[in-house]
Amino acid sequence: MTDASTAEARTDDTAAWWRQAAVYQIYPRSFADANGDGIGDIPGILSRVDYLADLGIDAVWLSPFYPSALADGGYDVDDYRDVDPRLGTLADFDELVAALHARGIRVIVDIVPNHTSNRHAWFQEALAAGRGSAARERYIFREGTGENGELPPTDWVSVFGGSAWQRVDDGQWYFHHFAVEQPDLNWDNPEVREDFLKTLRFWSDRGVDGFRIDVAHMLTKDLTEPLPSRAELELLPQDGTHPLIDRDEVHEIYAEWRKVFNSYDPPRTAVAEAWVSTPERRARYASAEGLGQAFNFDLLVADFDAEQFRSIIADNLAQATLSGSSTTWVLSNHDVTRHATRYGLPPLNGRPVKQGTEWVKAGGPADQLDRERGRRRAHAATLLLLGLPGSTYLYQGEELGLHEVAEISPEQRQDPAFFRGGEFDGLGRDGCRVPLPWTAEGSSFGFGADGAHLPQPSWFAEYAVDVEAADPSSTLSLYREALRLRHRLQTAESLEWVETGRVDVLRFARPNGWQVVTNFGAEPFDLGADADAVVLGPVDGGALPGESTVWIAPQELIG
Ligand code: GLC
Ligand code: CA
């Protein structure tokens, strides 16, 4: 249990609570299953709020829990203002928010504005109402090409692979940037805009503190004919004028949203998922007149390499100055290979590659995975990140040091990206979405009474919460200690680099004297007299071992 003083230390009631928060992402269907149907649910999360409080996070971000056929893990939303009956009720949701707030933990929910699901009432209405109807105007319907309109309007390809157009019974085609079950909304339509304002108010009124905005850079489109071909599209610059991606006018939408956010006290926050071409373009999403913060995904595609980390950190701090926002850090989320695994494989960033006819992840089959090395580097990278200015987004299971699950058969896989072979070619994203192990023994490792919706491998037992909680050298113990110390040490949002005389060792100091040293290389790094001031991380004979991080702090700060 967390005592009142810890909860108090965590609570920052000013409007700026988000600037340096540690946010923990929950993928609800894979967190904890209270009713034993194999799918994680809201009562399951409720049963684990003490775990979340003990972890020491400032906020949780809940991935979609709305009614959904799960064509894309819940990012295909049937109704934006309800809870999936399999996951619980609105009353359960209210109870969860109250329980988290009581422990000083804020709540962020996921908004998916680019597309609805094909089961959404609007899309069903559009299908029934037929061509030329107002209902079709909420989506992007076009006539086909070819003699009888039997060919799609363009040769564009969706993110998950295959055509980006789908034909409906009366012969028209609709546009879907993602799965067939995710028709894109028409953001030129005032009704669409109005409805999302209503959704933002709906959750804000229920006490939600902030929002994570799914593919925030894709909402507005310019589909004036003639439409470019796929090849032409790929050559167009993404400078605000591209027909589909990161168009300048998308910010008019977020300016409207900001008015809603600021009508609450404290103002609701938002963070953009925006994969855009430059840091400058990303800064627009993070502006105080817009969403206020944007994810920085640079480390998801970086190697465990001092020079890459250093330039990413420097660029993002500079970018934060541009936007006035705070920096954000992410090593793992529900869309990418877990970082313990990326760092334990040959350096291909966890990206899938083709070997012969087989797609394999991260440049090697699972037997090339060096688990111990992955764990060591993951610890080093996490401690480095938690020492940086700005907010850090953690993904459920990384606090256990979980590895990606490779051993899921094709029949058991769920990710549409796996089946259609689009941008996430290879194994898809199921391997990081396997339900969490809570206990080493028992049905589905304590996830639920009757199995898990994705298969858990036997090695999950070693990573179970009950095992790690009892082991002071576990990843869980490290995260708990790091998050606890971080609250004490947190200071103004800046850092100064300290020269180390080695290209593979990074060192920086925060304004209050808190220092972080990361050794990316193999050779130990001598810490000199500072070895005595290490408050977290491994020291061996006065030196920082290879592939590890320490925190150094004056005693009075941790007192
Ligand atoms: C975002 C989500 C991803 C989803 C996609 C479509 O990238 O993170 O999981 O598949 O949007 O909604
Ligand atoms: Ca359940």
PDB file of N, CA and C in Angstrom, residues 151-222:
ATOM      1  N   LEU A 151     -12.946  -0.535 -60.667  1.00  0.00           N
ATOM      2  CA  LEU A 151     -11.592  -0.370 -60.120  1.00  0.00           C
ATOM      3  C   LEU A 151     -11.590   0.751 -59.086  1.00  0.00           C
ATOM      4  N   PRO A 152     -10.706   0.634 -58.071  1.00  0.00           N
ATOM      5  CA  PRO A 152     -10.693   1.676 -57.042  1.00  0.00           C
ATOM      6  C   PRO A 152     -10.351   3.049 -57.624  1.00  0.00           C
ATOM      7  N   PRO A 153     -10.760   4.129 -56.946  1.00  0.00           N
ATOM      8  CA  PRO A 153     -10.497   5.489 -57.438  1.00  0.00           C
ATOM      9  C   PRO A 153      -9.016   5.768 -57.674  1.00  0.00           C
ATOM     10  N   THR A 154      -8.160   5.187 -56.845  1.00  0.00           N
ATOM     11  CA  THR A 154      -6.707   5.345 -57.044  1.00  0.00           C
ATOM     12  C   THR A 154      -6.040   4.022 -56.679  1.00  0.00           C
ATOM     13  N   ASP A 155      -4.732   3.957 -56.926  1.00  0.00           N
ATOM     14  CA  ASP A 155      -3.986   2.734 -56.576  1.00  0.00           C
ATOM     15  C   ASP A 155      -3.341   2.844 -55.196  1.00  0.00           C
ATOM     16  N   TRP A 156      -3.854   3.734 -54.344  1.00  0.00           N
ATOM     17  CA  TRP A 156      -3.255   3.944 -53.030  1.00  0.00           C
ATOM     18  C   TRP A 156      -3.352   2.680 -52.169  1.00  0.00           C
ATOM     19  N   VAL A 157      -2.325   2.534 -51.314  1.00  0.00           N
ATOM     20  CA  VAL A 157      -2.242   1.354 -50.462  1.00  0.00           C
ATOM     21  C   VAL A 157      -2.448   1.781 -49.004  1.00  0.00           C
ATOM     22  N   SER A 158      -3.165   0.968 -48.241  1.00  0.00           N
ATOM     23  CA  SER A 158      -3.410   1.299 -46.831  1.00  0.00           C
ATOM     24  C   SER A 158      -2.184   0.963 -45.992  1.00  0.00           C
ATOM     25  N   VAL A 159      -2.129   1.539 -44.784  1.00  0.00           N
ATOM     26  CA  VAL A 159      -0.995   1.307 -43.888  1.00  0.00           C
ATOM     27  C   VAL A 159      -0.836  -0.184 -43.570  1.00  0.00           C
ATOM     28  N   PHE A 160      -1.966  -0.877 -43.470  1.00  0.00           N
ATOM     29  CA  PHE A 160      -1.886  -2.309 -43.142  1.00  0.00           C
ATOM     30  C   PHE A 160      -1.744  -3.189 -44.387  1.00  0.00           C
ATOM     31  N   GLY A 161      -1.585  -2.581 -45.550  1.00  0.00           N
ATOM     32  CA  GLY A 161      -1.420  -3.350 -46.782  1.00  0.00           C
ATOM     33  C   GLY A 161      -2.719  -3.480 -47.556  1.00  0.00           C
ATOM     34  N   GLY A 162      -2.617  -3.749 -48.850  1.00  0.00           N
ATOM     35  CA  GLY A 162      -3.807  -3.862 -49.697  1.00  0.00           C
ATOM     36  C   GLY A 162      -4.324  -2.480 -50.057  1.00  0.00           C
ATOM     37  N   SER A 163      -5.357  -2.461 -50.938  1.00  0.00           N
ATOM     38  CA  SER A 163      -5.893  -1.182 -51.405  1.00  0.00           C
ATOM     39  C   SER A 163      -6.414  -0.346 -50.238  1.00  0.00           C
ATOM     40  N   ALA A 164      -6.320   0.968 -50.369  1.00  0.00           N
ATOM     41  CA  ALA A 164      -6.868   1.888 -49.359  1.00  0.00           C
ATOM     42  C   ALA A 164      -8.338   2.187 -49.640  1.00  0.00           C
ATOM     43  N   TRP A 165      -8.906   1.531 -50.655  1.00  0.00           N
ATOM     44  CA  TRP A 165     -10.320   1.734 -51.012  1.00  0.00           C
ATOM     45  C   TRP A 165     -11.071   0.414 -50.913  1.00  0.00           C
ATOM     46  N   GLN A 166     -12.298   0.500 -50.461  1.00  0.00           N
ATOM     47  CA  GLN A 166     -13.133  -0.695 -50.376  1.00  0.00           C
ATOM     48  C   GLN A 166     -14.468  -0.405 -51.054  1.00  0.00           C
ATOM     49  N   ARG A 167     -14.955  -1.376 -51.861  1.00  0.00           N
ATOM     50  CA  ARG A 167     -16.207  -1.149 -52.590  1.00  0.00           C
ATOM     51  C   ARG A 167     -17.391  -1.589 -51.748  1.00  0.00           C
ATOM     52  N   VAL A 168     -18.461  -0.840 -51.802  1.00  0.00           N
ATOM     53  CA  VAL A 168     -19.675  -1.229 -51.079  1.00  0.00           C
ATOM     54  C   VAL A 168     -20.714  -1.744 -52.084  1.00  0.00           C
ATOM     55  N   ASP A 169     -21.830  -2.277 -51.591  1.00  0.00           N
ATOM     56  CA  ASP A 169     -22.792  -2.980 -52.438  1.00  0.00           C
ATOM     57  C   ASP A 169     -23.294  -2.189 -53.642  1.00  0.00           C
ATOM     58  N   ASP A 170     -23.534  -0.897 -53.441  1.00  0.00           N
ATOM     59  CA  ASP A 170     -24.066  -0.135 -54.588  1.00  0.00           C
ATOM     60  C   ASP A 170     -22.978   0.330 -55.546  1.00  0.00           C
ATOM     61  N   GLY A 171     -21.731  -0.093 -55.310  1.00  0.00           N
ATOM     62  CA  GLY A 171     -20.677   0.175 -56.287  1.00  0.00           C
ATOM     63  C   GLY A 171     -19.743   1.321 -55.933  1.00  0.00           C
ATOM     64  N   GLN A 172     -20.121   2.180 -54.950  1.00  0.00           N
ATOM     65  CA  GLN A 172     -19.185   3.242 -54.553  1.00  0.00           C
ATOM     66  C   GLN A 172     -18.034   2.646 -53.746  1.00  0.00           C
ATOM     67  N   TRP A 173     -16.995   3.451 -53.585  1.00  0.00           N
ATOM     68  CA  TRP A 173     -15.820   3.026 -52.821  1.00  0.00           C
ATOM     69  C   TRP A 173     -15.611   3.989 -51.662  1.00  0.00           C
ATOM     70  N   TYR A 174     -15.124   3.467 -50.525  1.00  0.00           N
ATOM     71  CA  TYR A 174     -14.754   4.377 -49.437  1.00  0.00           C
ATOM     72  C   TYR A 174     -13.270   4.226 -49.120  1.00  0.00           C
ATOM     73  N   PHE A 175     -12.727   5.324 -48.584  1.00  0.00           N
ATOM     74  CA  PHE A 175     -11.297   5.385 -48.284  1.00  0.00           C
ATOM     75  C   PHE A 175     -11.017   4.927 -46.854  1.00  0.00           C
ATOM     76  N   HIS A 176     -10.017   4.080 -46.692  1.00  0.00           N
ATOM     77  CA  HIS A 176      -9.577   3.686 -45.346  1.00  0.00           C
ATOM     78  C   HIS A 176      -8.054   3.675 -45.307  1.00  0.00           C
ATOM     79  N   HIS A 177      -7.510   4.582 -44.483  1.00  0.00           N
ATOM     80  CA  HIS A 177      -6.053   4.673 -44.390  1.00  0.00           C
ATOM     81  C   HIS A 177      -5.488   3.433 -43.700  1.00  0.00           C
ATOM     82  N   PHE A 178      -6.317   2.822 -42.823  1.00  0.00           N
ATOM     83  CA  PHE A 178      -5.862   1.648 -42.066  1.00  0.00           C
ATOM     84  C   PHE A 178      -6.662   0.425 -42.526  1.00  0.00           C
ATOM     85  N   ALA A 179      -7.247  -0.343 -41.583  1.00  0.00           N
ATOM     86  CA  ALA A 179      -7.939  -1.568 -41.976  1.00  0.00           C
ATOM     87  C   ALA A 179      -9.235  -1.259 -42.738  1.00  0.00           C
ATOM     88  N   VAL A 180      -9.707  -2.245 -43.478  1.00  0.00           N
ATOM     89  CA  VAL A 180     -10.982  -2.127 -44.199  1.00  0.00           C
ATOM     90  C   VAL A 180     -12.098  -1.743 -43.227  1.00  0.00           C
ATOM     91  N   GLU A 181     -11.992  -2.235 -41.990  1.00  0.00           N
ATOM     92  CA  GLU A 181     -13.015  -1.975 -40.965  1.00  0.00           C
ATOM     93  C   GLU A 181     -12.871  -0.598 -40.345  1.00  0.00           C
ATOM     94  N   GLN A 182     -11.953   0.236 -40.860  1.00  0.00           N
ATOM     95  CA  GLN A 182     -11.715   1.566 -40.284  1.00  0.00           C
ATOM     96  C   GLN A 182     -11.894   2.666 -41.343  1.00  0.00           C
ATOM     97  N   PRO A 183     -13.162   2.932 -41.760  1.00  0.00           N
ATOM     98  CA  PRO A 183     -13.382   3.984 -42.758  1.00  0.00           C
ATOM     99  C   PRO A 183     -12.971   5.365 -42.239  1.00  0.00           C
ATOM    100  N   ASP A 184     -12.226   6.111 -43.062  1.00  0.00           N
ATOM    101  CA  ASP A 184     -11.785   7.453 -42.651  1.00  0.00           C
ATOM    102  C   ASP A 184     -12.956   8.428 -42.636  1.00  0.00           C
ATOM    103  N   LEU A 185     -12.965   9.281 -41.628  1.00  0.00           N
ATOM    104  CA  LEU A 185     -13.986  10.322 -41.532  1.00  0.00           C
ATOM    105  C   LEU A 185     -13.624  11.494 -42.442  1.00  0.00           C
ATOM    106  N   ASN A 186     -14.656  12.250 -42.819  1.00  0.00           N
ATOM    107  CA  ASN A 186     -14.468  13.466 -43.616  1.00  0.00           C
ATOM    108  C   ASN A 186     -14.446  14.661 -42.668  1.00  0.00           C
ATOM    109  N   TRP A 187     -13.241  15.164 -42.400  1.00  0.00           N
ATOM    110  CA  TRP A 187     -13.105  16.257 -41.421  1.00  0.00           C
ATOM    111  C   TRP A 187     -13.490  17.625 -41.973  1.00  0.00           C
ATOM    112  N   ASP A 188     -13.932  17.687 -43.259  1.00  0.00           N
ATOM    113  CA  ASP A 188     -14.498  18.938 -43.772  1.00  0.00           C
ATOM    114  C   ASP A 188     -15.941  19.073 -43.332  1.00  0.00           C
ATOM    115  N   ASN A 189     -16.484  17.992 -42.780  1.00  0.00           N
ATOM    116  CA  ASN A 189     -17.890  17.968 -42.409  1.00  0.00           C
ATOM    117  C   ASN A 189     -18.080  18.521 -40.984  1.00  0.00           C
ATOM    118  N   PRO A 190     -18.840  19.624 -40.851  1.00  0.00           N
ATOM    119  CA  PRO A 190     -19.005  20.262 -39.526  1.00  0.00           C
ATOM    120  C   PRO A 190     -19.608  19.321 -38.484  1.00  0.00           C
ATOM    121  N   GLU A 191     -20.447  18.399 -38.939  1.00  0.00           N
ATOM    122  CA  GLU A 191     -21.065  17.455 -38.006  1.00  0.00           C
ATOM    123  C   GLU A 191     -20.008  16.557 -37.349  1.00  0.00           C
ATOM    124  N   VAL A 192     -19.011  16.165 -38.126  1.00  0.00           N
ATOM    125  CA  VAL A 192     -17.925  15.334 -37.602  1.00  0.00           C
ATOM    126  C   VAL A 192     -17.179  16.129 -36.537  1.00  0.00           C
ATOM    127  N   ARG A 193     -16.881  17.371 -36.861  1.00  0.00           N
ATOM    128  CA  ARG A 193     -16.142  18.218 -35.902  1.00  0.00           C
ATOM    129  C   ARG A 193     -16.932  18.385 -34.612  1.00  0.00           C
ATOM    130  N   GLU A 194     -18.211  18.669 -34.758  1.00  0.00           N
ATOM    131  CA  GLU A 194     -19.066  18.899 -33.593  1.00  0.00           C
ATOM    132  C   GLU A 194     -19.108  17.653 -32.703  1.00  0.00           C
ATOM    133  N   ASP A 195     -19.201  16.499 -33.340  1.00  0.00           N
ATOM    134  CA  ASP A 195     -19.340  15.264 -32.567  1.00  0.00           C
ATOM    135  C   ASP A 195     -18.097  14.962 -31.727  1.00  0.00           C
ATOM    136  N   PHE A 196     -16.926  15.272 -32.260  1.00  0.00           N
ATOM    137  CA  PHE A 196     -15.720  15.012 -31.469  1.00  0.00           C
ATOM    138  C   PHE A 196     -15.589  15.989 -30.303  1.00  0.00           C
ATOM    139  N   LEU A 197     -16.092  17.219 -30.498  1.00  0.00           N
ATOM    140  CA  LEU A 197     -16.084  18.163 -29.370  1.00  0.00           C
ATOM    141  C   LEU A 197     -16.961  17.597 -28.250  1.00  0.00           C
ATOM    142  N   LYS A 198     -18.055  17.004 -28.671  1.00  0.00           N
ATOM    143  CA  LYS A 198     -18.963  16.392 -27.704  1.00  0.00           C
ATOM    144  C   LYS A 198     -18.264  15.240 -26.959  1.00  0.00           C
ATOM    145  N   THR A 199     -17.515  14.439 -27.695  1.00  0.00           N
ATOM    146  CA  THR A 199     -16.785  13.315 -27.078  1.00  0.00           C
ATOM    147  C   THR A 199     -15.738  13.826 -26.081  1.00  0.00           C
ATOM    148  N   LEU A 200     -15.028  14.877 -26.462  1.00  0.00           N
ATOM    149  CA  LEU A 200     -14.002  15.422 -25.552  1.00  0.00           C
ATOM    150  C   LEU A 200     -14.653  15.939 -24.273  1.00  0.00           C
ATOM    151  N   ARG A 201     -15.824  16.572 -24.419  1.00  0.00           N
ATOM    152  CA  ARG A 201     -16.529  17.080 -23.226  1.00  0.00           C
ATOM    153  C   ARG A 201     -17.061  15.915 -22.388  1.00  0.00           C
ATOM    154  N   PHE A 202     -17.545  14.905 -23.085  1.00  0.00           N
ATOM    155  CA  PHE A 202     -18.106  13.741 -22.390  1.00  0.00           C
ATOM    156  C   PHE A 202     -17.097  13.145 -21.417  1.00  0.00           C
ATOM    157  N   TRP A 203     -15.872  12.904 -21.889  1.00  0.00           N
ATOM    158  CA  TRP A 203     -14.860  12.279 -21.020  1.00  0.00           C
ATOM    159  C   TRP A 203     -14.284  13.285 -20.031  1.00  0.00           C
ATOM    160  N   SER A 204     -14.139  14.534 -20.469  1.00  0.00           N
ATOM    161  CA  SER A 204     -13.641  15.552 -19.533  1.00  0.00           C
ATOM    162  C   SER A 204     -14.616  15.707 -18.369  1.00  0.00           C
ATOM    163  N   ASP A 205     -15.901  15.708 -18.675  1.00  0.00           N
ATOM    164  CA  ASP A 205     -16.914  15.827 -17.613  1.00  0.00           C
ATOM    165  C   ASP A 205     -16.846  14.647 -16.645  1.00  0.00           C
ATOM    166  N   ARG A 206     -16.398  13.498 -17.137  1.00  0.00           N
ATOM    167  CA  ARG A 206     -16.278  12.329 -16.255  1.00  0.00           C
ATOM    168  C   ARG A 206     -14.972  12.347 -15.473  1.00  0.00           C
ATOM    169  N   GLY A 207     -14.206  13.419 -15.608  1.00  0.00           N
ATOM    170  CA  GLY A 207     -13.007  13.549 -14.775  1.00  0.00           C
ATOM    171  C   GLY A 207     -11.713  13.123 -15.443  1.00  0.00           C
ATOM    172  N   VAL A 208     -11.789  12.795 -16.739  1.00  0.00           N
ATOM    173  CA  VAL A 208     -10.564  12.430 -17.448  1.00  0.00           C
ATOM    174  C   VAL A 208      -9.638  13.648 -17.522  1.00  0.00           C
ATOM    175  N   ASP A 209      -8.336  13.435 -17.301  1.00  0.00           N
ATOM    176  CA  ASP A 209      -7.389  14.549 -17.219  1.00  0.00           C
ATOM    177  C   ASP A 209      -6.748  14.908 -18.555  1.00  0.00           C
ATOM    178  N   GLY A 210      -6.738  13.957 -19.481  1.00  0.00           N
ATOM    179  CA  GLY A 210      -6.069  14.245 -20.743  1.00  0.00           C
ATOM    180  C   GLY A 210      -6.408  13.222 -21.815  1.00  0.00           C
ATOM    181  N   PHE A 211      -5.899  13.485 -23.016  1.00  0.00           N
ATOM    182  CA  PHE A 211      -6.228  12.655 -24.175  1.00  0.00           C
ATOM    183  C   PHE A 211      -4.974  12.327 -24.984  1.00  0.00           C
ATOM    184  N   ARG A 212      -4.939  11.127 -25.505  1.00  0.00           N
ATOM    185  CA  ARG A 212      -3.883  10.761 -26.452  1.00  0.00           C
ATOM    186  C   ARG A 212      -4.585  10.697 -27.815  1.00  0.00           C
ATOM    187  N   ILE A 213      -4.060  11.432 -28.771  1.00  0.00           N
ATOM    188  CA  ILE A 213      -4.762  11.571 -30.047  1.00  0.00           C
ATOM    189  C   ILE A 213      -4.123  10.666 -31.102  1.00  0.00           C
ATOM    190  N   ASP A 214      -4.893   9.678 -31.510  1.00  0.00           N
ATOM    191  CA  ASP A 214      -4.439   8.687 -32.482  1.00  0.00           C
ATOM    192  C   ASP A 214      -4.230   9.320 -33.861  1.00  0.00           C
ATOM    193  N   VAL A 215      -3.134   8.959 -34.508  1.00  0.00           N
ATOM    194  CA  VAL A 215      -2.750   9.506 -35.824  1.00  0.00           C
ATOM    195  C   VAL A 215      -3.251  10.941 -36.051  1.00  0.00           C
ATOM    196  N   ALA A 216      -2.815  11.807 -35.150  1.00  0.00           N
ATOM    197  CA  ALA A 216      -3.285  13.201 -35.131  1.00  0.00           C
ATOM    198  C   ALA A 216      -2.953  13.961 -36.418  1.00  0.00           C
ATOM    199  N   HIS A 217      -2.011  13.440 -37.189  1.00  0.00           N
ATOM    200  CA  HIS A 217      -1.549  14.171 -38.377  1.00  0.00           C
ATOM    201  C   HIS A 217      -2.297  13.794 -39.654  1.00  0.00           C
ATOM    202  N   MET A 218      -3.330  12.971 -39.537  1.00  0.00           N
ATOM    203  CA  MET A 218      -3.953  12.478 -40.764  1.00  0.00           C
ATOM    204  C   MET A 218      -5.374  12.973 -41.015  1.00  0.00           C
ATOM    205  N   LEU A 219      -5.963  13.678 -40.049  1.00  0.00           N
ATOM    206  CA  LEU A 219      -7.402  13.937 -40.130  1.00  0.00           C
ATOM    207  C   LEU A 219      -7.864  14.669 -41.396  1.00  0.00           C
ATOM    208  N   THR A 220      -7.217  15.772 -41.732  1.00  0.00           N
ATOM    209  CA  THR A 220      -7.706  16.547 -42.880  1.00  0.00           C
ATOM    210  C   THR A 220      -7.046  16.048 -44.164  1.00  0.00           C
ATOM    211  N   LYS A 221      -7.803  16.110 -45.249  1.00  0.00           N
ATOM    212  CA  LYS A 221      -7.314  15.609 -46.539  1.00  0.00           C
ATOM    213  C   LYS A 221      -7.724  16.559 -47.652  1.00  0.00           C
ATOM    214  N   ASP A 222      -6.947  16.571 -48.722  1.00  0.00           N
ATOM    215  CA  ASP A 222      -7.380  17.303 -49.909  1.00  0.00           C
ATOM    216  C   ASP A 222      -7.553  16.289 -51.030  1.00  0.00           C
TER     217      ASP A 222
END
